[in-house]
Amino acid sequence: MKIIIVGDGKVGFTLAEHLSQEEHNVTVIDTNDDALRHASESLDVMCVKGNGASISALKESGVESADVLIAATSLDEINMVCCLTAKQLGAKFTIARVRNVEYAMELSHMKRELGIDLAINPENATAVEISRLLRFPSAANIETFCRGRVELIGFRVREGDFLADQPLSAQTSKIRELPMLLCAAEREDGEVIIPDGTFIPRVGDRLYLVGQPAGLTAFFRLLGRHIPKLHSAFIIGGGRIAHYLTSILLKMGMQVKIVERNPEHCRHLSDVLPQALIIQGDGTDQELLEEENASASDAFIALTDRDEDNIIISLYAMQQGIKKVVAKSNRQNYASIAHAAGLDSVISPKLITASHILQVVRGMQNSKGSVMNALYKICDGHAEALEFIANETTHNQGVPLKDLRLKKGILIAVLVHQGKIIIPDGSSSISAGDTVILISRNHGILDLNDIYEDSLLDLGAAQ
């Protein structure tokens, strides 16, 4: 597909990286010479210098034949104008990053007039992701499928966990009977494994479970890690993510404190979030944190503009024994360092945004095949969890899973058949209308039919 990305910042570069790896024809537009040079040297993309909202720059990039245009500059107004202009020049589908809270509230009424097919709000999506973690604090990360009926949760294996140093096949019947499945593992050296019965978890491994929420809750109770409902949150940084997140947490009945340096931002937050306590000050100052009794909070969330500060103060919060600590970091190398230090919940707005857009693009590529409902990057981006709806085009319907030859690194983790959630075994099979949740390592899956070995015939037709 021909894809144009306007804006080569954190989100734009990440999108260009992922989309070019999936062999799309990607063109990047930006006014910054250094950003364009970095993209040109690092990625297999075309670069155009110019204002993405200008007709001349869009025409130079070939917008009239573009399948998708993604406007991801730092200015919402530029993104909106860019989509409007691109649509008039012939772009088939437009995506705009819209971050302003006021615009986000009104955008559903404005999209048609502005020529925007899809609006993405990274800050709101990040806030929703963090709120999920606070609802299930035992998890390092959590993704939802089937409108919340199925969840995927990541956690770190610790000393003393009954899972450690025992093959999965040797686990007690209590574990095997729970409606859940261990679907992926990431070693401390970065190796990603799709586990089978012989897999032996080690201390330090990050494991991923998928299944019904009740089953996951029961597992963490057995593991001794169930944490009661959180009642209070201490947030460092009063930007847009904090605004969206606080609105969600207040509706959950939580008490919220926000520490923000900028006096003007503090006044604004006090006006729009009167139920929250807004504190003006430096959230990285240990003395301030002690004065405001941050360690008494159930949750600590670091959302400043500096990834380094977020990681450092989050590690401090962990040392203080706070039940749940979450840090925002867009730099993957920082996330890896944080994980190694024991800070598991590190959230990346740019990766959340990229996953959402990749889902849309893959769905457009596969307009006649099975429907992709969700795509999440897991294992620090080295694997994916995907949700599809099987239809009449899906091969091998009714064929037991044990008779299928799947590509290496593919796992069928959950089936939802006629509303019933099934953790599949070898006798299970896929039928039209089923929801199928997959784990994929090193494959850009567009359709359910992409999971089979190339040499595999349609067994359902052959039998």
One Martini backbone bead per residue (centre of mass of N, CA, C, O) as a GRO file, in nm:
protein
  463
    1MET     BB    1   0.100   0.033   0.015
    2LYS     BB    2   0.029   0.379   0.004
    3ILE     BB    3   0.206   0.585   0.247
    4ILE     BB    4   0.149   0.887   0.432
    5ILE     BB    5   0.364   1.082   0.652
    6VAL     BB    6   0.294   1.349   0.875
    7GLY     BB    7   0.547   1.359   1.063
    8ASP     BB    8   0.881   1.296   1.235
    9GLY     BB    9   0.836   1.198   1.507
   10LYS     BB   10   0.778   0.961   1.725
   11VAL     BB   11   0.524   0.852   1.580
   12GLY     BB   12   0.608   0.876   1.283
   13PHE     BB   13   0.862   0.697   1.297
   14THR     BB   14   0.731   0.441   1.407
   15LEU     BB   15   0.541   0.402   1.171
   16ALA     BB   16   0.754   0.390   0.947
   17GLU     BB   17   0.899   0.145   1.057
   18HIS     BB   18   0.666  -0.063   1.054
   19LEU     BB   19   0.558  -0.021   0.759
   20SER     BB   20   0.827  -0.081   0.611
   21GLN     BB   21   0.859  -0.372   0.727
   22GLU     BB   22   0.573  -0.439   0.568
   23GLU     BB   23   0.620  -0.329   0.265
   24HIS     BB   24   0.556  -0.040   0.230
   25ASN     BB   25   0.490   0.267   0.067
   26VAL     BB   26   0.683   0.521   0.216
   27THR     BB   27   0.607   0.867   0.305
   28VAL     BB   28   0.781   1.154   0.434
   29ILE     BB   29   0.674   1.458   0.601
   30ASP     BB   30   0.889   1.748   0.661
   31THR     BB   31   1.077   2.040   0.792
   32ASN     BB   32   1.306   1.861   0.913
   33ASP     BB   33   1.620   1.772   0.827
   34ASP     BB   34   1.710   1.575   1.053
   35ALA     BB   35   1.462   1.389   1.050
   36LEU     BB   36   1.488   1.306   0.749
   37ARG     BB   37   1.772   1.192   0.763
   38HIS     BB   38   1.712   0.971   0.970
   39ALA     BB   39   1.495   0.825   0.801
   40SER     BB   40   1.666   0.772   0.544
   41GLU     BB   41   1.902   0.609   0.697
   42SER     BB   42   1.704   0.394   0.865
   43LEU     BB   43   1.490   0.378   0.628
   44ASP     BB   44   1.252   0.255   0.377
   45VAL     BB   45   1.209   0.576   0.262
   46MET     BB   46   1.050   0.858   0.164
   47CYS     BB   47   1.141   1.214   0.133
   48VAL     BB   48   0.970   1.528   0.225
   49LYS     BB   49   1.001   1.870   0.212
   50GLY     BB   50   0.742   2.013   0.418
   51ASN     BB   51   0.415   2.110   0.439
   52GLY     BB   52   0.149   1.892   0.492
   53ALA     BB   53  -0.080   2.125   0.424
   54SER     BB   54   0.035   2.152   0.147
   55ILE     BB   55  -0.013   2.100  -0.181
   56SER     BB   56   0.277   2.064  -0.285
   57ALA     BB   57   0.374   1.843  -0.084
   58LEU     BB   58   0.149   1.638  -0.146
   59LYS     BB   59   0.204   1.610  -0.449
   60GLU     BB   60   0.503   1.519  -0.423
   61SER     BB   61   0.403   1.250  -0.259
   62GLY     BB   62   0.137   1.131  -0.407
   63VAL     BB   63  -0.168   1.168  -0.292
   64GLU     BB   64  -0.362   1.078  -0.533
   65SER     BB   65  -0.250   0.754  -0.470
   66ALA     BB   66  -0.323   0.721  -0.178
   67ASP     BB   67  -0.435   0.505   0.070
   68VAL     BB   68  -0.273   0.655   0.311
   69LEU     BB   69  -0.306   0.922   0.557
   70ILE     BB   70  -0.082   1.048   0.818
   71ALA     BB   71  -0.142   1.285   1.077
   72ALA     BB   72   0.156   1.354   1.313
   73THR     BB   73   0.176   1.615   1.431
   74SER     BB   74   0.187   1.856   1.700
   75LEU     BB   75  -0.065   1.980   1.534
   76ASP     BB   76  -0.397   1.961   1.504
   77GLU     BB   77  -0.459   2.167   1.278
   78ILE     BB   78  -0.269   2.047   1.069
   79ASN     BB   79  -0.397   1.766   1.059
   80MET     BB   80  -0.676   1.855   0.961
   81VAL     BB   81  -0.590   2.004   0.703
   82CYS     BB   82  -0.441   1.769   0.576
   83CYS     BB   83  -0.686   1.581   0.544
   84LEU     BB   84  -0.861   1.767   0.377
   85THR     BB   85  -0.662   1.805   0.140
   86ALA     BB   86  -0.606   1.507   0.072
   87LYS     BB   87  -0.898   1.426   0.006
   88GLN     BB   88  -0.929   1.632  -0.234
   89LEU     BB   89  -0.666   1.494  -0.389
   90GLY     BB   90  -0.731   1.149  -0.333
   91ALA     BB   91  -0.727   1.024  -0.072
   92LYS     BB   92  -0.872   0.744   0.070
   93PHE     BB   93  -0.731   0.760   0.370
   94THR     BB   94  -0.762   0.923   0.696
   95ILE     BB   95  -0.530   1.018   0.966
   96ALA     BB   96  -0.559   1.174   1.293
   97ARG     BB   97  -0.389   1.354   1.531
   98VAL     BB   98  -0.577   1.421   1.839
   99ARG     BB   99  -0.517   1.595   2.159
  100ASN     BB  100  -0.720   1.789   2.223
  101VAL     BB  101  -0.976   1.793   2.439
  102GLU     BB  102  -1.184   1.967   2.285
  103TYR     BB  103  -1.163   1.826   2.012
  104ALA     BB  104  -1.227   1.536   2.105
  105MET     BB  105  -1.528   1.604   2.188
  106GLU     BB  106  -1.603   1.719   1.874
  107LEU     BB  107  -1.507   1.521   1.641
  108SER     BB  108  -1.760   1.352   1.564
  109HIS     BB  109  -1.884   1.620   1.415
  110MET     BB  110  -1.612   1.691   1.223
  111LYS     BB  111  -1.501   1.464   1.036
  112ARG     BB  112  -1.654   1.496   0.768
  113GLU     BB  113  -1.570   1.797   0.710
  114LEU     BB  114  -1.242   1.712   0.741
  115GLY     BB  115  -1.170   1.424   0.617
  116ILE     BB  116  -1.187   1.212   0.863
  117ASP     BB  117  -1.171   0.867   0.927
  118LEU     BB  118  -0.943   0.882   1.168
  119ALA     BB  119  -0.900   0.926   1.518
  120ILE     BB  120  -0.608   0.990   1.724
  121ASN     BB  121  -0.542   0.954   2.091
  122PRO     BB  122  -0.271   0.892   2.272
  123GLU     BB  123  -0.343   0.999   2.557
  124ASN     BB  124  -0.611   0.851   2.597
  125ALA     BB  125  -0.507   0.565   2.541
  126THR     BB  126  -0.304   0.570   2.778
  127ALA     BB  127  -0.507   0.618   3.006
  128VAL     BB  128  -0.665   0.357   2.963
  129GLU     BB  129  -0.426   0.167   3.010
  130ILE     BB  130  -0.368   0.255   3.303
  131SER     BB  131  -0.649   0.196   3.423
  132ARG     BB  132  -0.625  -0.110   3.387
  133LEU     BB  133  -0.383  -0.148   3.580
  134LEU     BB  134  -0.545  -0.039   3.832
  135ARG     BB  135  -0.762  -0.267   3.822
  136PHE     BB  136  -0.489  -0.472   3.770
  137PRO     BB  137  -0.209  -0.460   3.963
  138SER     BB  138  -0.063  -0.744   3.905
  139ALA     BB  139  -0.003  -0.623   3.634
  140ALA     BB  140   0.215  -0.501   3.384
  141ASN     BB  141   0.002  -0.578   3.158
  142ILE     BB  142  -0.305  -0.495   2.958
  143GLU     BB  143  -0.538  -0.663   2.743
  144THR     BB  144  -0.827  -0.651   2.525
  145PHE     BB  145  -1.105  -0.867   2.438
  146CYS     BB  146  -1.418  -0.904   2.357
  147ARG     BB  147  -1.514  -0.662   2.530
  148GLY     BB  148  -1.354  -0.787   2.803
  149ARG     BB  149  -1.379  -1.116   2.811
  150VAL     BB  150  -1.072  -1.089   2.731
  151GLU     BB  151  -0.735  -1.127   2.865
  152LEU     BB  152  -0.401  -0.981   2.864
  153ILE     BB  153  -0.119  -1.074   3.074
  154GLY     BB  154   0.164  -0.939   3.239
  155PHE     BB  155   0.451  -1.096   3.414
  156ARG     BB  156   0.683  -1.155   3.675
  157VAL     BB  157   0.912  -1.375   3.779
  158ARG     BB  158   0.969  -1.493   4.106
  159GLU     BB  159   1.083  -1.566   4.388
  160GLY     BB  160   0.881  -1.852   4.488
  161ASP     BB  161   0.737  -1.928   4.250
  162PHE     BB  162   0.576  -2.216   4.142
  163LEU     BB  163   0.671  -2.188   3.835
  164ALA     BB  164   0.957  -2.207   3.894
  165ASP     BB  165   1.149  -2.459   3.752
  166GLN     BB  166   0.881  -2.571   3.599
  167PRO     BB  167   0.710  -2.741   3.401
  168LEU     BB  168   0.400  -2.702   3.275
  169SER     BB  169   0.320  -3.012   3.292
  170ALA     BB  170   0.367  -2.998   3.630
  171GLN     BB  171   0.128  -2.857   3.695
  172THR     BB  172  -0.142  -2.820   3.852
  173SER     BB  173  -0.478  -2.872   3.814
  174LYS     BB  174  -0.564  -2.589   3.902
  175ILE     BB  175  -0.431  -2.450   3.658
  176ARG     BB  176  -0.542  -2.619   3.413
  177GLU     BB  177  -0.855  -2.542   3.490
  178LEU     BB  178  -0.821  -2.271   3.407
  179PRO     BB  179  -0.941  -1.995   3.200
  180MET     BB  180  -0.625  -2.028   3.072
  181LEU     BB  181  -0.305  -1.913   2.908
  182LEU     BB  182   0.021  -1.966   2.827
  183CYS     BB  183   0.147  -1.768   2.538
  184ALA     BB  184   0.413  -1.611   2.652
  185ALA     BB  185   0.778  -1.537   2.647
  186GLU     BB  186   1.040  -1.336   2.816
  187ARG     BB  187   1.353  -1.301   2.838
  188GLU     BB  188   1.615  -1.115   2.962
  189ASP     BB  189   1.762  -1.134   2.661
  190GLY     BB  190   1.482  -1.121   2.457
  191GLU     BB  191   1.365  -1.387   2.429
  192VAL     BB  192   1.103  -1.539   2.238
  193ILE     BB  193   0.832  -1.756   2.354
  194ILE     BB  194   0.631  -2.030   2.254
  195PRO     BB  195   0.481  -2.230   2.464
  196ASP     BB  196   0.497  -2.547   2.612
  197GLY     BB  197   0.505  -2.817   2.827
  198THR     BB  198   0.840  -2.786   2.841
  199PHE     BB  199   0.835  -2.524   2.963
  200ILE     BB  200   1.064  -2.321   3.176
  201PRO     BB  201   1.036  -2.108   3.409
  202ARG     BB  202   1.204  -1.810   3.510
  203VAL     BB  203   1.355  -1.596   3.685
  204GLY     BB  204   1.257  -1.289   3.508
  205ASP     BB  205   1.040  -1.363   3.346
  206ARG     BB  206   0.801  -1.278   3.097
  207LEU     BB  207   0.461  -1.341   3.123
  208TYR     BB  208   0.171  -1.456   2.926
  209LEU     BB  209  -0.177  -1.423   2.974
  210VAL     BB  210  -0.487  -1.586   2.863
  211GLY     BB  211  -0.835  -1.495   2.942
  212GLN     BB  212  -1.044  -1.493   3.183
  213PRO     BB  213  -1.069  -1.282   3.440
  214ALA     BB  214  -1.131  -1.496   3.660
  215GLY     BB  215  -0.883  -1.677   3.598
  216LEU     BB  216  -0.664  -1.461   3.650
  217THR     BB  217  -0.739  -1.398   3.939
  218ALA     BB  218  -0.698  -1.688   4.046
  219PHE     BB  219  -0.398  -1.707   3.977
  220PHE     BB  220  -0.298  -1.467   4.159
  221ARG     BB  221  -0.390  -1.596   4.418
  222LEU     BB  222  -0.207  -1.848   4.399
  223LEU     BB  223   0.057  -1.660   4.376
  224GLY     BB  224   0.019  -1.413   4.589
  225ARG     BB  225  -0.078  -1.125   4.404
  226HIS     BB  226  -0.326  -1.013   4.517
  227ILE     BB  227  -0.478  -0.690   4.483
  228PRO     BB  228  -0.654  -0.474   4.604
  229LYS     BB  229  -0.826  -0.214   4.570
  230LEU     BB  230  -0.769   0.098   4.462
  231HIS     BB  231  -0.786   0.449   4.613
  232SER     BB  232  -0.502   0.587   4.521
  233ALA     BB  233  -0.333   0.863   4.337
  234PHE     BB  234   0.000   0.956   4.214
  235ILE     BB  235   0.080   1.231   3.999
  236ILE     BB  236   0.333   1.305   3.758
  237GLY     BB  237   0.214   1.533   3.577
  238GLY     BB  238  -0.015   1.777   3.388
  239GLY     BB  239  -0.105   1.663   3.131
  240ARG     BB  240  -0.311   1.501   2.920
  241ILE     BB  241  -0.296   1.226   3.049
  242ALA     BB  242  -0.371   1.321   3.334
  243HIS     BB  243  -0.646   1.428   3.260
  244TYR     BB  244  -0.774   1.167   3.153
  245LEU     BB  245  -0.705   0.983   3.395
  246THR     BB  246  -0.849   1.139   3.621
  247SER     BB  247  -1.133   1.112   3.507
  248ILE     BB  248  -1.138   0.802   3.536
  249LEU     BB  249  -1.062   0.771   3.843
  250LEU     BB  250  -1.299   0.933   3.959
  251LYS     BB  251  -1.515   0.733   3.846
  252MET     BB  252  -1.377   0.495   4.030
  253GLY     BB  253  -1.327   0.643   4.326
  254MET     BB  254  -1.060   0.794   4.328
  255GLN     BB  255  -0.787   0.943   4.463
  256VAL     BB  256  -0.622   1.255   4.345
  257LYS     BB  257  -0.283   1.348   4.274
  258ILE     BB  258  -0.113   1.642   4.134
  259VAL     BB  259   0.209   1.715   3.997
  260GLU     BB  260   0.299   2.056   3.890
  261ARG     BB  261   0.496   2.312   3.774
  262ASN     BB  262   0.289   2.472   3.615
  263PRO     BB  263   0.075   2.719   3.709
  264GLU     BB  264  -0.125   2.722   3.470
  265HIS     BB  265  -0.187   2.419   3.472
  266CYS     BB  266  -0.296   2.412   3.760
  267ARG     BB  267  -0.538   2.597   3.718
  268HIS     BB  268  -0.673   2.429   3.500
  269LEU     BB  269  -0.703   2.165   3.663
  270SER     BB  270  -0.876   2.291   3.892
  271ASP     BB  271  -1.116   2.363   3.705
  272VAL     BB  272  -1.165   2.064   3.557
  273LEU     BB  273  -1.059   1.909   3.852
  274PRO     BB  274  -1.197   1.959   4.152
  275GLN     BB  275  -1.153   1.659   4.291
  276ALA     BB  276  -0.863   1.724   4.268
  277LEU     BB  277  -0.525   1.746   4.378
  278ILE     BB  278  -0.325   2.033   4.325
  279ILE     BB  279   0.036   2.052   4.284
  280GLN     BB  280   0.292   2.278   4.306
  281GLY     BB  281   0.583   2.124   4.154
  282ASP     BB  282   0.855   1.895   4.188
  283GLY     BB  283   0.823   1.552   4.126
  284THR     BB  284   1.156   1.494   4.158
  285ASP     BB  285   1.133   1.578   4.457
  286GLN     BB  286   1.181   1.413   4.743
  287GLU     BB  287   1.075   1.620   4.951
  288LEU     BB  288   0.795   1.655   4.829
  289LEU     BB  289   0.706   1.358   4.843
  290GLU     BB  290   0.725   1.348   5.154
  291GLU     BB  291   0.531   1.584   5.223
  292GLU     BB  292   0.288   1.439   5.041
  293ASN     BB  293   0.280   1.133   5.095
  294ALA     BB  294   0.324   0.927   4.850
  295SER     BB  295   0.360   0.641   4.998
  296ALA     BB  296   0.037   0.628   5.074
  297SER     BB  297  -0.022   0.542   4.803
  298ASP     BB  298  -0.134   0.297   4.577
  299ALA     BB  299  -0.046   0.490   4.332
  300PHE     BB  300   0.217   0.552   4.075
  301ILE     BB  301   0.247   0.817   3.820
  302ALA     BB  302   0.471   0.885   3.547
  303LEU     BB  303   0.416   1.198   3.322
  304THR     BB  304   0.644   1.329   3.205
  305ASP     BB  305   0.853   1.454   2.940
  306ARG     BB  306   1.073   1.271   3.091
  307ASP     BB  307   1.184   0.957   3.088
  308GLU     BB  308   1.405   0.962   3.303
  309ASP     BB  309   1.232   1.071   3.536
  310ASN     BB  310   1.019   0.848   3.537
  311ILE     BB  311   1.206   0.615   3.609
  312ILE     BB  312   1.340   0.721   3.869
  313ILE     BB  313   1.077   0.786   4.039
  314SER     BB  314   0.965   0.496   4.015
  315LEU     BB  315   1.193   0.354   4.167
  316TYR     BB  316   1.144   0.510   4.426
  317ALA     BB  317   0.849   0.414   4.468
  318MET     BB  318   0.922   0.118   4.499
  319GLN     BB  319   1.102   0.155   4.756
  320GLN     BB  320   0.832   0.262   4.919
  321GLY     BB  321   0.595   0.037   4.854
  322ILE     BB  322   0.418   0.081   4.624
  323LYS     BB  323   0.189  -0.113   4.473
  324LYS     BB  324   0.165   0.085   4.205
  325VAL     BB  325   0.379   0.132   3.912
  326VAL     BB  326   0.394   0.393   3.656
  327ALA     BB  327   0.560   0.451   3.337
  328LYS     BB  328   0.659   0.684   3.099
  329SER     BB  329   0.798   0.555   2.776
  330ASN     BB  330   0.932   0.590   2.440
  331ARG     BB  331   1.194   0.435   2.513
  332GLN     BB  332   1.297   0.116   2.475
  333ASN     BB  333   1.566   0.114   2.635
  334TYR     BB  334   1.439   0.214   2.899
  335ALA     BB  335   1.238  -0.015   2.940
  336SER     BB  336   1.453  -0.236   2.969
  337ILE     BB  337   1.590  -0.117   3.219
  338ALA     BB  338   1.339  -0.114   3.399
  339HIS     BB  339   1.284  -0.417   3.393
  340ALA     BB  340   1.560  -0.500   3.517
  341ALA     BB  341   1.477  -0.324   3.788
  342GLY     BB  342   1.145  -0.410   3.825
  343LEU     BB  343   0.987  -0.225   3.616
  344ASP     BB  344   0.703  -0.325   3.440
  345SER     BB  345   0.518  -0.055   3.407
  346VAL     BB  346   0.560   0.050   3.075
  347ILE     BB  347   0.450   0.328   2.882
  348SER     BB  348   0.375   0.377   2.518
  349PRO     BB  349   0.222   0.596   2.314
  350LYS     BB  350   0.350   0.525   2.034
  351LEU     BB  351   0.279   0.216   2.040
  352ILE     BB  352  -0.023   0.241   2.072
  353THR     BB  353  -0.066   0.398   1.809
  354ALA     BB  354   0.070   0.202   1.611
  355SER     BB  355  -0.116  -0.042   1.663
  356HIS     BB  356  -0.379   0.090   1.570
  357ILE     BB  357  -0.286   0.156   1.277
  358LEU     BB  358  -0.199  -0.128   1.192
  359GLN     BB  359  -0.478  -0.249   1.212
  360VAL     BB  360  -0.606  -0.075   0.991
  361VAL     BB  361  -0.415  -0.143   0.756
  362ARG     BB  362  -0.455  -0.451   0.757
  363GLY     BB  363  -0.760  -0.437   0.709
  364MET     BB  364  -0.736  -0.302   0.426
  365GLN     BB  365  -0.569  -0.532   0.291
  366ASN     BB  366  -0.817  -0.738   0.414
  367SER     BB  367  -1.123  -0.686   0.298
  368LYS     BB  368  -1.199  -1.016   0.221
  369GLY     BB  369  -1.139  -1.128   0.491
  370SER     BB  370  -1.074  -1.153   0.790
  371VAL     BB  371  -1.145  -0.985   1.088
  372MET     BB  372  -0.978  -0.725   1.252
  373ASN     BB  373  -1.007  -0.612   1.601
  374ALA     BB  374  -0.701  -0.664   1.710
  375LEU     BB  375  -0.376  -0.505   1.815
  376TYR     BB  376  -0.080  -0.612   1.995
  377LYS     BB  377   0.210  -0.528   2.152
  378ILE     BB  378   0.459  -0.752   2.269
  379CYS     BB  379   0.757  -0.805   2.395
  380ASP     BB  380   0.871  -0.525   2.310
  381GLY     BB  381   0.755  -0.579   1.996
  382HIS     BB  382   0.821  -0.907   1.921
  383ALA     BB  383   0.505  -0.936   1.947
  384GLU     BB  384   0.159  -1.053   1.885
  385ALA     BB  385  -0.186  -0.969   1.945
  386LEU     BB  386  -0.481  -1.118   1.790
  387GLU     BB  387  -0.810  -1.039   1.646
  388PHE     BB  388  -1.053  -1.253   1.491
  389ILE     BB  389  -1.298  -1.315   1.230
  390ALA     BB  390  -1.441  -1.574   1.106
  391ASN     BB  391  -1.514  -1.692   0.772
  392GLU     BB  392  -1.574  -1.820   0.456
  393THR     BB  393  -1.251  -1.777   0.389
  394THR     BB  394  -1.169  -1.974   0.598
  395HIS     BB  395  -0.962  -2.217   0.654
  396ASN     BB  396  -1.006  -2.525   0.809
  397GLN     BB  397  -1.283  -2.594   0.887
  398GLY     BB  398  -1.318  -2.843   1.138
  399VAL     BB  399  -1.019  -2.874   1.199
  400PRO     BB  400  -0.811  -2.995   1.399
  401LEU     BB  401  -0.542  -2.848   1.543
  402LYS     BB  402  -0.353  -3.104   1.539
  403ASP     BB  403  -0.371  -3.105   1.199
  404LEU     BB  404  -0.215  -2.847   1.193
  405ARG     BB  405   0.025  -2.633   1.012
  406LEU     BB  406   0.194  -2.404   1.167
  407LYS     BB  407   0.368  -2.152   1.203
  408LYS     BB  408   0.632  -2.050   1.346
  409GLY     BB  409   0.512  -1.862   1.619
  410ILE     BB  410   0.216  -1.984   1.647
  411LEU     BB  411  -0.090  -1.918   1.847
  412ILE     BB  412  -0.388  -2.059   1.953
  413ALA     BB  413  -0.548  -1.927   2.242
  414VAL     BB  414  -0.853  -1.838   2.149
  415LEU     BB  415  -1.204  -1.924   2.152
  416VAL     BB  416  -1.523  -1.798   2.018
  417HIS     BB  417  -1.820  -1.999   2.049
  418GLN     BB  418  -2.123  -1.900   2.067
  419GLY     BB  419  -2.010  -1.718   2.327
  420LYS     BB  420  -1.787  -1.924   2.401
  421ILE     BB  421  -1.508  -1.966   2.596
  422ILE     BB  422  -1.200  -2.113   2.460
  423ILE     BB  423  -0.945  -2.329   2.554
  424PRO     BB  424  -0.763  -2.488   2.342
  425ASP     BB  425  -0.724  -2.796   2.186
  426GLY     BB  426  -0.662  -3.045   1.959
  427SER     BB  427  -0.992  -3.076   1.907
  428SER     BB  428  -1.021  -2.809   1.815
  429SER     BB  429  -1.205  -2.561   1.610
  430ILE     BB  430  -1.284  -2.369   1.328
  431SER     BB  431  -1.549  -2.130   1.272
  432ALA     BB  432  -1.774  -1.950   1.145
  433GLY     BB  433  -1.780  -1.662   1.371
  434ASP     BB  434  -1.533  -1.685   1.516
  435THR     BB  435  -1.318  -1.602   1.768
  436VAL     BB  436  -0.961  -1.530   1.720
  437ILE     BB  437  -0.671  -1.572   1.926
  438LEU     BB  438  -0.341  -1.459   1.868
  439ILE     BB  439   0.006  -1.553   1.856
  440SER     BB  440   0.290  -1.361   1.722
  441ARG     BB  441   0.616  -1.433   1.578
  442ASN     BB  442   0.747  -1.270   1.313
  443HIS     BB  443   0.450  -1.177   1.200
  444GLY     BB  444   0.237  -1.023   0.946
  445ILE     BB  445  -0.081  -1.052   1.017
  446LEU     BB  446  -0.388  -1.031   0.812
  447ASP     BB  447  -0.488  -1.338   0.825
  448LEU     BB  448  -0.581  -1.649   0.909
  449ASN     BB  449  -0.435  -1.775   0.646
  450ASP     BB  450  -0.133  -1.685   0.755
  451ILE     BB  451  -0.073  -1.933   0.974
  452TYR     BB  452   0.016  -2.117   0.752
  453GLU     BB  453   0.182  -2.310   0.575
  454ASP     BB  454   0.247  -2.278   0.242
  455SER     BB  455   0.206  -2.603   0.187
  456LEU     BB  456  -0.079  -2.588   0.290
  457LEU     BB  457  -0.371  -2.720   0.258
  458ASP     BB  458  -0.711  -2.739   0.241
  459LEU     BB  459  -0.835  -2.966   0.450
  460GLY     BB  460  -1.142  -2.922   0.437
  461ALA     BB  461  -1.152  -2.980   0.122
  462ALA     BB  462  -0.993  -3.266   0.127
  463GLN     BB  463  -1.210  -3.427   0.324
   0.00000   0.00000   0.00000
